[in-house]
Amino acid sequence: MFGGHVTVPVNSPHLRKSGSRQLFSDLGSSEEGASHLIESEMKGVGGTPLATAAMLPSPVLLWRLKVMLFFLWGFSCCKIGWDSVMRMSLDLRDLFLYEAFLYYNPFLLVTAAVWFWGVNLWVFAQANVNYSKIFDLDQNHLTHKEIWKCATWMTIIVPTSMTSYLYLYSHGEVSWAASQPVLLYTAVAIILIFPFDIFYLSSRFFLLRTLWRIVFPFQAIAFADFFVADILTSMSKVFSDLERSVCRMVHKQVATIAWFEADSVCGSHAVAIPVVLVLPYIFRFFQCLRQYKDTREKTSLLNALKYSTAVPVIFLSALKYHVFPDSWINFYRPLWLLSSVVNSLYSFYWDVTRDWDLSCFTRIFKFTKPHLVSQIVYGQKWVYLWVIGSNLILRCTWTYKLSAHLRHNHLTVFAITALEIFRRFQWAFFRVENEWNKMNSKQNLQMGDISVEEEKLLNVNNHNV
């Protein structure tokens, strides 16, 4: 009885309930079924073994490891850079620090702008502002996480190249040191124009297309066109330094003292400096004229006048190197100061009343028409006071950057340029908010018109609904 083969009914209620999985059909296959059950339990979701899943580190641990490596890398760059500078002789130390600063400060400022833009997108997403609709982006547009990822790589690559430049030069490898900024500039140019579907091709194409539309405004001006053009005006110092850096690379003046001659082709007295500084304002000026041609709105002409006030600030400053000192002090410098005040105050007024639509500051004290982003981010009165006050101060200090005769104070100019990028970061919140509310207002008006038309039709036909 106990030693014979026993057949167990497959559908026995003692072994198997309805809808459950069949474990084994007879006692002879019990070992095979048990082993299969143990093997299935040892696998997680998707067939991943639990032992392997347990060996994988947690996301929090990976994030902490990345942060630790990032700070370790930053400390290493600072230590190597400092030791390299201390190895240089005193008579050359300041000169080559200034040169290294010239080559790399444009990319450091661009990196800061990318970080700030990621914050802008994050706030827009939190506030449910459809920025992709405002900028007419496709479904493959970059999110704030992807923007921050790009900014992280830029934060790593640019200081690493700068540290390599200082280290190689201080150790006598002048030719290798001179190649570092050249390689960086070349790599950036290649990545921007790379035609294959890597490195966010659609976003790179959108940026290049927007830049093309800014330089050649032969078509109607879209919101993204003048938004990016306004950002370029805040980065005119970046483009000026890029021009000087490329000029020295072309003329093989990298890691030499020939570039320090003020009257050289790439020196601080070069005519190209004010020309490059004024280009973003010229582009924005012609955009306003194009907008007036399309809309016939007089505000476009007033906006063009605002950008034209930056031209005398730039060129009057550049005249210091081409006129006699007495003429500069008695005539041209007072004109430069006057044009600076006009440009700063005009730009400040336009930011607050036109770009932000604060209606002569009434929204500071009474939120009669609260905006979506205002409720989330700028809902406190002190935030409005801070933004308006800081905007006025930074608008005035920005004139310092536009003045070519003050460029030798490179650390001060760098700090002011960084503050201007921060000011533009604040400006972007209100500018996009204003555009978003205009789009919603138009949509509400259209819906209201449709409702009125439907009501008229119902009344005419005497329909009771």
Short mmCIF file of C-alpha atoms in Angstrom, two decimals:
data_model
loop_
_atom_site.label_atom_id
_atom_site.label_comp_id
_atom_site.label_asym_id
_atom_site.label_seq_id
_atom_site.Cartn_x
_atom_site.Cartn_y
_atom_site.Cartn_z
CA MET A 1 0.00 0.00 0.00
CA PHE A 2 2.66 2.50 0.99
CA GLY A 3 5.38 1.28 -1.35
CA GLY A 4 3.42 1.23 -4.60
CA HIS A 5 3.00 3.96 -7.19
CA VAL A 6 0.20 6.32 -6.26
CA THR A 7 -1.58 8.41 -8.85
CA VAL A 8 -2.82 11.73 -7.57
CA PRO A 9 -5.77 13.28 -9.42
CA VAL A 10 -4.72 16.40 -11.22
CA ASN A 11 -7.94 18.21 -10.35
CA SER A 12 -7.92 17.21 -6.71
CA PRO A 13 -9.31 20.05 -4.60
CA HIS A 14 -6.77 19.19 -1.90
CA LEU A 15 -3.87 19.98 -4.21
CA ARG A 16 -5.12 22.56 -6.65
CA LYS A 17 -7.69 25.30 -6.47
CA SER A 18 -9.50 26.70 -9.44
CA GLY A 19 -7.40 29.19 -11.39
CA SER A 20 -4.17 28.33 -9.61
CA ARG A 21 -0.96 26.99 -11.15
CA GLN A 22 -0.45 23.23 -11.42
CA LEU A 23 2.56 22.26 -9.31
CA PHE A 24 3.03 18.58 -10.19
CA SER A 25 0.84 15.75 -11.40
CA ASP A 26 2.30 12.85 -9.52
CA LEU A 27 4.61 12.11 -6.64
CA GLY A 28 7.25 10.80 -8.98
CA SER A 29 7.81 14.28 -10.45
CA SER A 30 7.69 16.07 -7.11
CA GLU A 31 11.44 16.74 -7.02
CA GLU A 32 11.39 18.23 -10.52
CA GLY A 33 8.40 20.42 -9.67
CA ALA A 34 9.94 21.60 -6.44
CA SER A 35 13.18 22.52 -8.16
CA HIS A 36 11.23 24.42 -10.81
CA LEU A 37 9.30 26.28 -8.11
CA ILE A 38 12.48 27.24 -6.27
CA GLU A 39 14.06 28.43 -9.54
CA SER A 40 11.01 30.57 -10.37
CA GLU A 41 11.02 32.11 -6.90
CA MET A 42 14.71 32.94 -7.26
CA LYS A 43 13.86 35.17 -10.23
CA GLY A 44 12.46 38.65 -9.85
CA VAL A 45 10.31 40.67 -12.14
CA GLY A 46 11.40 40.45 -15.75
CA GLY A 47 13.36 37.27 -15.15
CA THR A 48 16.16 38.98 -13.22
CA PRO A 49 17.59 36.72 -10.51
CA LEU A 50 16.98 38.04 -7.03
CA ALA A 51 20.60 37.44 -6.12
CA THR A 52 21.71 39.65 -9.02
CA ALA A 53 19.16 42.33 -8.12
CA ALA A 54 20.40 42.29 -4.54
CA MET A 55 23.95 42.90 -5.76
CA LEU A 56 22.97 46.11 -7.65
CA PRO A 57 23.56 49.31 -5.64
CA SER A 58 20.60 51.50 -4.79
CA PRO A 59 19.98 54.73 -6.78
CA VAL A 60 20.66 56.79 -3.66
CA LEU A 61 24.04 55.12 -3.24
CA LEU A 62 24.89 55.71 -6.89
CA TRP A 63 23.91 59.37 -6.58
CA ARG A 64 26.09 59.81 -3.50
CA LEU A 65 28.97 58.14 -5.28
CA LYS A 66 28.61 60.50 -8.25
CA VAL A 67 28.51 63.53 -5.96
CA MET A 68 31.60 62.32 -4.11
CA LEU A 69 33.49 61.76 -7.38
CA PHE A 70 32.37 65.19 -8.62
CA PHE A 71 33.75 66.96 -5.55
CA LEU A 72 36.92 64.87 -5.73
CA TRP A 73 37.38 65.93 -9.34
CA GLY A 74 36.77 69.58 -8.41
CA PHE A 75 39.31 69.46 -5.62
CA SER A 76 41.86 67.82 -7.93
CA CYS A 77 41.40 70.53 -10.58
CA CYS A 78 41.79 73.29 -8.00
CA LYS A 79 44.88 71.67 -6.47
CA ILE A 80 46.59 70.99 -9.81
CA GLY A 81 45.71 74.45 -11.13
CA TRP A 82 46.99 76.22 -8.03
CA ASP A 83 50.25 74.25 -7.99
CA SER A 84 50.72 74.96 -11.69
CA VAL A 85 50.24 78.69 -11.22
CA MET A 86 52.67 78.76 -8.30
CA ARG A 87 55.35 77.14 -10.50
CA MET A 88 55.25 80.07 -12.93
CA SER A 89 57.54 83.08 -12.55
CA LEU A 90 55.98 86.22 -11.08
CA ASP A 91 56.46 88.31 -14.23
CA LEU A 92 54.53 85.82 -16.39
CA ARG A 93 51.98 84.56 -13.87
CA ASP A 94 49.43 87.35 -14.26
CA LEU A 95 49.79 87.46 -18.03
CA PHE A 96 49.07 83.80 -18.58
CA LEU A 97 46.35 83.71 -15.96
CA TYR A 98 44.64 86.47 -17.90
CA GLU A 99 45.11 84.57 -21.15
CA ALA A 100 43.75 81.33 -19.70
CA PHE A 101 40.86 83.30 -18.27
CA LEU A 102 40.18 84.82 -21.68
CA TYR A 103 40.03 81.44 -23.42
CA TYR A 104 37.84 79.67 -20.88
CA ASN A 105 35.59 82.31 -19.30
CA PRO A 106 33.18 82.33 -22.29
CA PHE A 107 32.46 78.62 -21.84
CA LEU A 108 32.19 78.99 -18.07
CA LEU A 109 29.54 81.68 -18.55
CA VAL A 110 27.70 79.58 -21.14
CA THR A 111 27.74 76.67 -18.70
CA ALA A 112 26.17 78.88 -16.02
CA ALA A 113 23.51 79.97 -18.51
CA VAL A 114 22.68 76.33 -19.32
CA TRP A 115 22.31 75.53 -15.60
CA PHE A 116 19.98 78.51 -15.19
CA TRP A 117 17.93 77.50 -18.22
CA GLY A 118 17.42 74.06 -16.71
CA VAL A 119 16.06 75.76 -13.58
CA ASN A 120 13.73 77.83 -15.76
CA LEU A 121 12.35 74.71 -17.44
CA TRP A 122 11.94 72.96 -14.10
CA VAL A 123 9.89 75.85 -12.71
CA PHE A 124 7.77 76.00 -15.86
CA ALA A 125 7.07 72.28 -15.57
CA GLN A 126 6.14 72.59 -11.89
CA ALA A 127 3.82 75.50 -12.68
CA ASN A 128 2.18 73.61 -15.61
CA VAL A 129 3.36 76.24 -18.09
CA ASN A 130 3.38 74.65 -21.53
CA TYR A 131 6.70 76.13 -22.63
CA SER A 132 6.96 73.69 -25.54
CA LYS A 133 3.84 75.33 -27.01
CA ILE A 134 5.20 78.81 -26.36
CA PHE A 135 8.52 78.09 -28.09
CA ASP A 136 6.93 75.84 -30.74
CA LEU A 137 9.07 72.85 -29.78
CA ASP A 138 8.57 69.33 -31.07
CA GLN A 139 7.88 66.31 -28.88
CA ASN A 140 11.60 65.49 -28.69
CA HIS A 141 12.55 68.72 -26.96
CA LEU A 142 14.95 68.59 -24.03
CA THR A 143 13.56 68.52 -20.51
CA HIS A 144 15.18 70.19 -17.51
CA LYS A 145 16.86 66.90 -16.57
CA GLU A 146 18.51 66.62 -19.97
CA ILE A 147 19.55 70.27 -19.84
CA TRP A 148 21.17 69.69 -16.45
CA LYS A 149 22.90 66.61 -17.84
CA CYS A 150 24.45 68.72 -20.59
CA ALA A 151 25.41 71.38 -18.05
CA THR A 152 27.07 68.74 -15.87
CA TRP A 153 29.28 67.54 -18.71
CA MET A 154 30.14 71.13 -19.59
CA THR A 155 31.04 71.76 -15.94
CA ILE A 156 33.43 68.81 -16.07
CA ILE A 157 35.01 69.32 -19.49
CA VAL A 158 35.72 73.08 -19.44
CA PRO A 159 37.61 73.25 -16.09
CA THR A 160 39.47 70.05 -16.97
CA SER A 161 40.73 71.62 -20.20
CA MET A 162 41.70 74.80 -18.33
CA THR A 163 43.58 72.80 -15.69
CA SER A 164 45.42 70.88 -18.41
CA TYR A 165 46.40 74.15 -20.04
CA LEU A 166 47.89 75.54 -16.81
CA TYR A 167 49.61 72.27 -15.90
CA LEU A 168 51.21 71.70 -19.29
CA TYR A 169 52.46 75.26 -19.62
CA SER A 170 53.89 75.38 -16.11
CA HIS A 171 55.81 72.17 -16.82
CA GLY A 172 57.35 73.48 -20.03
CA GLU A 173 55.04 71.73 -22.51
CA VAL A 174 54.10 74.96 -24.28
CA SER A 175 52.96 73.39 -27.56
CA TRP A 176 50.76 70.86 -25.77
CA ALA A 177 49.37 73.64 -23.57
CA ALA A 178 48.52 75.74 -26.62
CA SER A 179 46.57 72.83 -28.09
CA GLN A 180 44.14 72.57 -25.16
CA PRO A 181 41.89 75.57 -25.91
CA VAL A 182 42.13 74.81 -29.63
CA LEU A 183 40.87 71.26 -29.05
CA LEU A 184 38.05 72.52 -26.84
CA TYR A 185 36.85 75.13 -29.34
CA THR A 186 37.08 72.64 -32.20
CA ALA A 187 35.15 69.98 -30.29
CA VAL A 188 32.35 72.42 -29.44
CA ALA A 189 32.05 73.53 -33.06
CA ILE A 190 31.95 69.93 -34.31
CA ILE A 191 29.31 68.89 -31.78
CA LEU A 192 27.08 71.83 -32.74
CA ILE A 193 27.12 71.08 -36.47
CA PHE A 194 27.41 67.27 -36.27
CA PRO A 195 24.78 66.03 -38.77
CA PHE A 196 24.13 62.60 -37.28
CA ASP A 197 21.39 61.65 -34.84
CA ILE A 198 23.45 61.81 -31.65
CA PHE A 199 23.96 64.54 -29.06
CA TYR A 200 20.31 65.68 -29.30
CA LEU A 201 20.22 66.34 -33.04
CA SER A 202 16.73 67.88 -33.10
CA SER A 203 17.58 70.34 -30.31
CA ARG A 204 20.88 71.30 -31.93
CA PHE A 205 19.10 71.82 -35.24
CA PHE A 206 16.46 73.97 -33.53
CA LEU A 207 19.16 76.14 -31.95
CA LEU A 208 21.08 76.56 -35.20
CA ARG A 209 17.89 77.33 -37.12
CA THR A 210 16.91 79.93 -34.52
CA LEU A 211 20.33 81.55 -34.74
CA TRP A 212 20.02 81.65 -38.52
CA ARG A 213 16.62 83.34 -38.24
CA ILE A 214 18.09 85.89 -35.82
CA VAL A 215 20.97 86.82 -38.12
CA PHE A 216 18.74 86.89 -41.22
CA PRO A 217 15.20 87.99 -40.20
CA PHE A 218 13.64 87.41 -43.61
CA GLN A 219 10.55 85.75 -42.12
CA ALA A 220 7.98 86.58 -39.45
CA ILE A 221 9.55 86.80 -36.00
CA ALA A 222 8.50 83.96 -33.70
CA PHE A 223 8.62 84.11 -29.92
CA ALA A 224 11.66 81.84 -29.77
CA ASP A 225 13.50 84.13 -32.20
CA PHE A 226 13.40 87.30 -30.15
CA PHE A 227 13.61 85.41 -26.84
CA VAL A 228 16.95 83.86 -27.85
CA ALA A 229 18.05 87.17 -29.38
CA ASP A 230 17.44 88.92 -26.05
CA ILE A 231 19.57 86.29 -24.33
CA LEU A 232 22.34 86.92 -26.88
CA THR A 233 22.41 90.60 -25.93
CA SER A 234 23.21 89.53 -22.37
CA MET A 235 26.05 87.39 -23.70
CA SER A 236 27.67 89.93 -26.01
CA LYS A 237 30.78 89.91 -23.80
CA VAL A 238 30.98 86.14 -24.33
CA PHE A 239 30.98 86.56 -28.11
CA SER A 240 33.59 89.31 -27.90
CA ASP A 241 35.94 87.07 -25.92
CA LEU A 242 35.27 84.19 -28.30
CA GLU A 243 36.29 86.41 -31.20
CA ARG A 244 39.51 87.44 -29.48
CA SER A 245 40.32 83.83 -28.58
CA VAL A 246 39.73 82.52 -32.10
CA CYS A 247 41.77 85.42 -33.48
CA ARG A 248 44.75 84.42 -31.34
CA MET A 249 44.39 80.79 -32.30
CA VAL A 250 44.35 81.67 -35.99
CA HIS A 251 47.41 83.91 -35.63
CA LYS A 252 49.20 81.31 -33.44
CA GLN A 253 49.40 83.57 -30.42
CA VAL A 254 48.20 80.99 -27.89
CA ALA A 255 50.58 80.50 -24.93
CA THR A 256 52.82 83.36 -26.08
CA ILE A 257 53.31 86.92 -24.88
CA ALA A 258 52.69 88.43 -28.32
CA TRP A 259 48.94 88.57 -27.66
CA PHE A 260 49.48 91.00 -24.76
CA GLU A 261 50.44 93.83 -27.13
CA ALA A 262 47.43 96.13 -27.11
CA ASP A 263 47.97 97.36 -30.66
CA SER A 264 48.36 93.90 -32.18
CA VAL A 265 45.78 92.43 -34.53
CA CYS A 266 44.10 90.61 -31.62
CA GLY A 267 44.88 93.17 -28.93
CA SER A 268 42.58 95.11 -26.63
CA HIS A 269 42.49 98.06 -29.06
CA ALA A 270 41.19 96.02 -31.99
CA VAL A 271 38.20 97.40 -33.88
CA ALA A 272 36.59 93.96 -33.91
CA ILE A 273 35.86 94.17 -30.17
CA PRO A 274 33.15 96.88 -30.32
CA VAL A 275 31.84 95.44 -33.59
CA VAL A 276 31.21 92.03 -32.02
CA LEU A 277 29.77 93.63 -28.88
CA VAL A 278 27.18 95.55 -30.88
CA LEU A 279 26.11 92.71 -33.19
CA PRO A 280 23.46 91.15 -30.86
CA TYR A 281 21.83 94.57 -30.48
CA ILE A 282 21.87 95.13 -34.24
CA PHE A 283 20.21 91.74 -34.77
CA ARG A 284 17.53 92.58 -32.23
CA PHE A 285 17.08 96.04 -33.80
CA PHE A 286 16.31 94.56 -37.22
CA GLN A 287 13.97 92.02 -35.64
CA CYS A 288 11.93 94.90 -34.24
CA LEU A 289 11.81 96.55 -37.66
CA ARG A 290 10.67 93.29 -39.21
CA GLN A 291 8.00 92.97 -36.55
CA TYR A 292 6.77 96.48 -37.29
CA LYS A 293 6.60 95.62 -40.98
CA ASP A 294 4.40 92.61 -40.20
CA THR A 295 2.16 94.07 -37.47
CA ARG A 296 2.34 97.87 -37.91
CA GLU A 297 2.51 98.21 -34.12
CA LYS A 298 4.32 101.36 -32.96
CA THR A 299 5.61 99.56 -29.88
CA SER A 300 7.96 97.65 -32.18
CA LEU A 301 9.57 100.93 -33.23
CA LEU A 302 9.93 101.98 -29.60
CA ASN A 303 11.54 98.63 -28.86
CA ALA A 304 13.95 99.12 -31.78
CA LEU A 305 14.84 102.51 -30.32
CA LYS A 306 15.71 100.83 -27.04
CA TYR A 307 18.26 98.55 -28.69
CA SER A 308 19.71 101.41 -30.68
CA THR A 309 20.64 103.20 -27.44
CA ALA A 310 23.30 100.53 -26.81
CA VAL A 311 25.24 101.52 -29.95
CA PRO A 312 26.64 104.85 -28.65
CA VAL A 313 27.56 103.23 -25.32
CA ILE A 314 29.76 100.70 -27.10
CA PHE A 315 31.40 102.89 -29.71
CA LEU A 316 31.94 105.95 -27.52
CA SER A 317 33.80 103.71 -25.09
CA ALA A 318 35.95 102.30 -27.88
CA LEU A 319 36.93 105.81 -28.96
CA LYS A 320 39.18 106.15 -25.91
CA TYR A 321 41.92 104.25 -27.76
CA HIS A 322 41.63 106.38 -30.91
CA VAL A 323 41.35 110.00 -29.66
CA PHE A 324 43.55 112.30 -27.63
CA PRO A 325 43.23 112.02 -23.83
CA ASP A 326 41.94 115.58 -23.46
CA SER A 327 39.22 114.96 -26.03
CA TRP A 328 38.20 111.80 -24.23
CA ILE A 329 37.98 113.44 -20.81
CA ASN A 330 36.30 116.67 -21.86
CA PHE A 331 33.93 115.51 -24.58
CA TYR A 332 33.59 111.81 -25.26
CA ARG A 333 33.46 110.49 -21.69
CA PRO A 334 30.51 112.75 -20.69
CA LEU A 335 28.69 111.58 -23.80
CA TRP A 336 29.46 107.97 -22.89
CA LEU A 337 28.09 108.47 -19.36
CA LEU A 338 24.94 110.14 -20.68
CA SER A 339 24.28 107.40 -23.23
CA SER A 340 24.87 104.77 -20.51
CA VAL A 341 22.23 106.31 -18.25
CA VAL A 342 19.72 106.55 -21.11
CA ASN A 343 20.29 102.93 -22.16
CA SER A 344 20.04 101.57 -18.60
CA LEU A 345 16.85 103.42 -17.66
CA TYR A 346 15.14 102.79 -20.99
CA SER A 347 15.93 99.08 -20.82
CA PHE A 348 14.74 98.87 -17.21
CA TYR A 349 11.45 100.56 -18.04
CA TRP A 350 10.87 98.23 -20.98
CA ASP A 351 11.64 95.12 -18.94
CA VAL A 352 9.10 95.95 -16.26
CA THR A 353 6.24 97.49 -18.22
CA ARG A 354 6.51 95.70 -21.57
CA ASP A 355 8.36 92.40 -21.28
CA TRP A 356 6.89 91.58 -17.85
CA ASP A 357 3.63 93.57 -18.19
CA LEU A 358 3.66 94.65 -14.55
CA SER A 359 1.45 97.66 -15.40
CA CYS A 360 3.57 100.33 -13.72
CA PHE A 361 4.32 98.14 -10.72
CA THR A 362 0.67 97.83 -9.58
CA ARG A 363 0.99 94.05 -9.30
CA ILE A 364 3.58 94.52 -6.57
CA PHE A 365 0.95 95.77 -4.18
CA LYS A 366 -2.30 94.29 -5.48
CA PHE A 367 -2.62 91.05 -7.45
CA THR A 368 -5.71 91.97 -9.41
CA LYS A 369 -4.75 89.54 -12.16
CA PRO A 370 -2.51 86.92 -10.58
CA HIS A 371 -0.47 84.96 -13.04
CA LEU A 372 0.15 81.23 -12.93
CA VAL A 373 3.88 81.41 -12.35
CA SER A 374 3.42 84.32 -9.96
CA GLN A 375 1.25 82.22 -7.68
CA ILE A 376 3.82 79.42 -7.57
CA VAL A 377 7.14 81.24 -7.57
CA TYR A 378 6.69 84.99 -7.37
CA GLY A 379 3.59 85.12 -5.22
CA GLN A 380 5.27 87.06 -2.40
CA LYS A 381 5.50 90.86 -2.56
CA TRP A 382 9.15 90.92 -1.50
CA VAL A 383 10.07 88.74 -4.49
CA TYR A 384 8.65 91.35 -6.86
CA LEU A 385 10.51 94.10 -5.03
CA TRP A 386 13.73 92.08 -5.23
CA VAL A 387 13.37 91.31 -8.94
CA ILE A 388 12.59 94.90 -9.90
CA GLY A 389 15.30 96.38 -7.69
CA SER A 390 17.98 93.91 -8.78
CA ASN A 391 16.97 94.39 -12.40
CA LEU A 392 17.53 98.15 -12.11
CA ILE A 393 20.94 97.76 -10.45
CA LEU A 394 22.15 95.09 -12.86
CA ARG A 395 20.91 97.06 -15.86
CA CYS A 396 23.14 99.93 -14.75
CA THR A 397 26.18 97.77 -14.04
CA TRP A 398 25.73 95.98 -17.38
CA THR A 399 26.87 99.18 -19.07
CA TYR A 400 30.27 98.57 -17.49
CA LYS A 401 30.62 95.41 -19.54
CA LEU A 402 29.70 97.13 -22.79
CA SER A 403 32.56 99.58 -22.36
CA ALA A 404 35.70 98.40 -24.11
CA HIS A 405 37.98 100.80 -22.23
CA LEU A 406 37.17 98.98 -18.97
CA ARG A 407 37.95 95.49 -20.24
CA HIS A 408 41.36 95.26 -18.51
CA ASN A 409 39.53 94.67 -15.20
CA HIS A 410 38.80 91.14 -16.34
CA LEU A 411 37.68 89.71 -12.99
CA THR A 412 35.24 92.58 -12.43
CA VAL A 413 33.88 92.26 -15.95
CA PHE A 414 33.51 88.49 -15.51
CA ALA A 415 31.54 88.98 -12.29
CA ILE A 416 29.27 91.59 -13.89
CA THR A 417 28.70 89.36 -16.92
CA ALA A 418 27.77 86.46 -14.61
CA LEU A 419 25.34 88.76 -12.77
CA GLU A 420 23.84 89.83 -16.09
CA ILE A 421 23.24 86.19 -16.97
CA PHE A 422 21.55 85.80 -13.58
CA ARG A 423 19.42 88.86 -14.32
CA ARG A 424 18.39 87.34 -17.63
CA PHE A 425 17.54 84.12 -15.77
CA GLN A 426 15.11 86.10 -13.59
CA TRP A 427 13.81 87.97 -16.62
CA ALA A 428 12.93 84.69 -18.37
CA PHE A 429 10.39 83.73 -15.70
CA PHE A 430 8.30 86.84 -16.19
CA ARG A 431 8.75 86.99 -19.96
CA VAL A 432 7.51 83.44 -20.49
CA GLU A 433 4.77 84.01 -17.90
CA ASN A 434 3.56 87.06 -19.79
CA GLU A 435 3.49 85.19 -23.09
CA TRP A 436 1.68 82.23 -21.52
CA ASN A 437 -1.04 84.49 -20.13
CA LYS A 438 -1.44 86.21 -23.49
CA MET A 439 -1.97 82.83 -25.16
CA ASN A 440 -4.51 81.81 -22.53
CA SER A 441 -6.32 85.12 -22.85
CA LYS A 442 -6.64 84.72 -26.61
CA GLN A 443 -7.91 81.18 -26.15
CA ASN A 444 -10.49 82.32 -23.57
CA LEU A 445 -11.66 85.11 -25.87
CA GLN A 446 -12.06 82.67 -28.72
CA MET A 447 -14.04 80.30 -26.52
CA GLY A 448 -16.18 83.21 -25.36
CA ASP A 449 -16.90 84.27 -28.95
CA ILE A 450 -17.89 80.72 -29.84
CA SER A 451 -20.28 80.59 -26.87
CA VAL A 452 -21.88 83.90 -27.88
CA GLU A 453 -22.37 82.70 -31.45
CA GLU A 454 -23.94 79.45 -30.23
CA GLU A 455 -26.31 81.36 -27.96
CA LYS A 456 -27.38 83.60 -30.84
CA LEU A 457 -28.09 80.60 -33.04
CA LEU A 458 -30.16 78.96 -30.31
CA ASN A 459 -32.17 82.12 -29.78
CA VAL A 460 -32.83 82.54 -33.49
CA ASN A 461 -34.05 78.98 -33.88
CA ASN A 462 -36.05 79.12 -30.60
CA HIS A 463 -34.46 75.97 -29.32
CA ASN A 464 -34.93 75.15 -25.69
CA VAL A 465 -32.08 73.18 -24.27
#
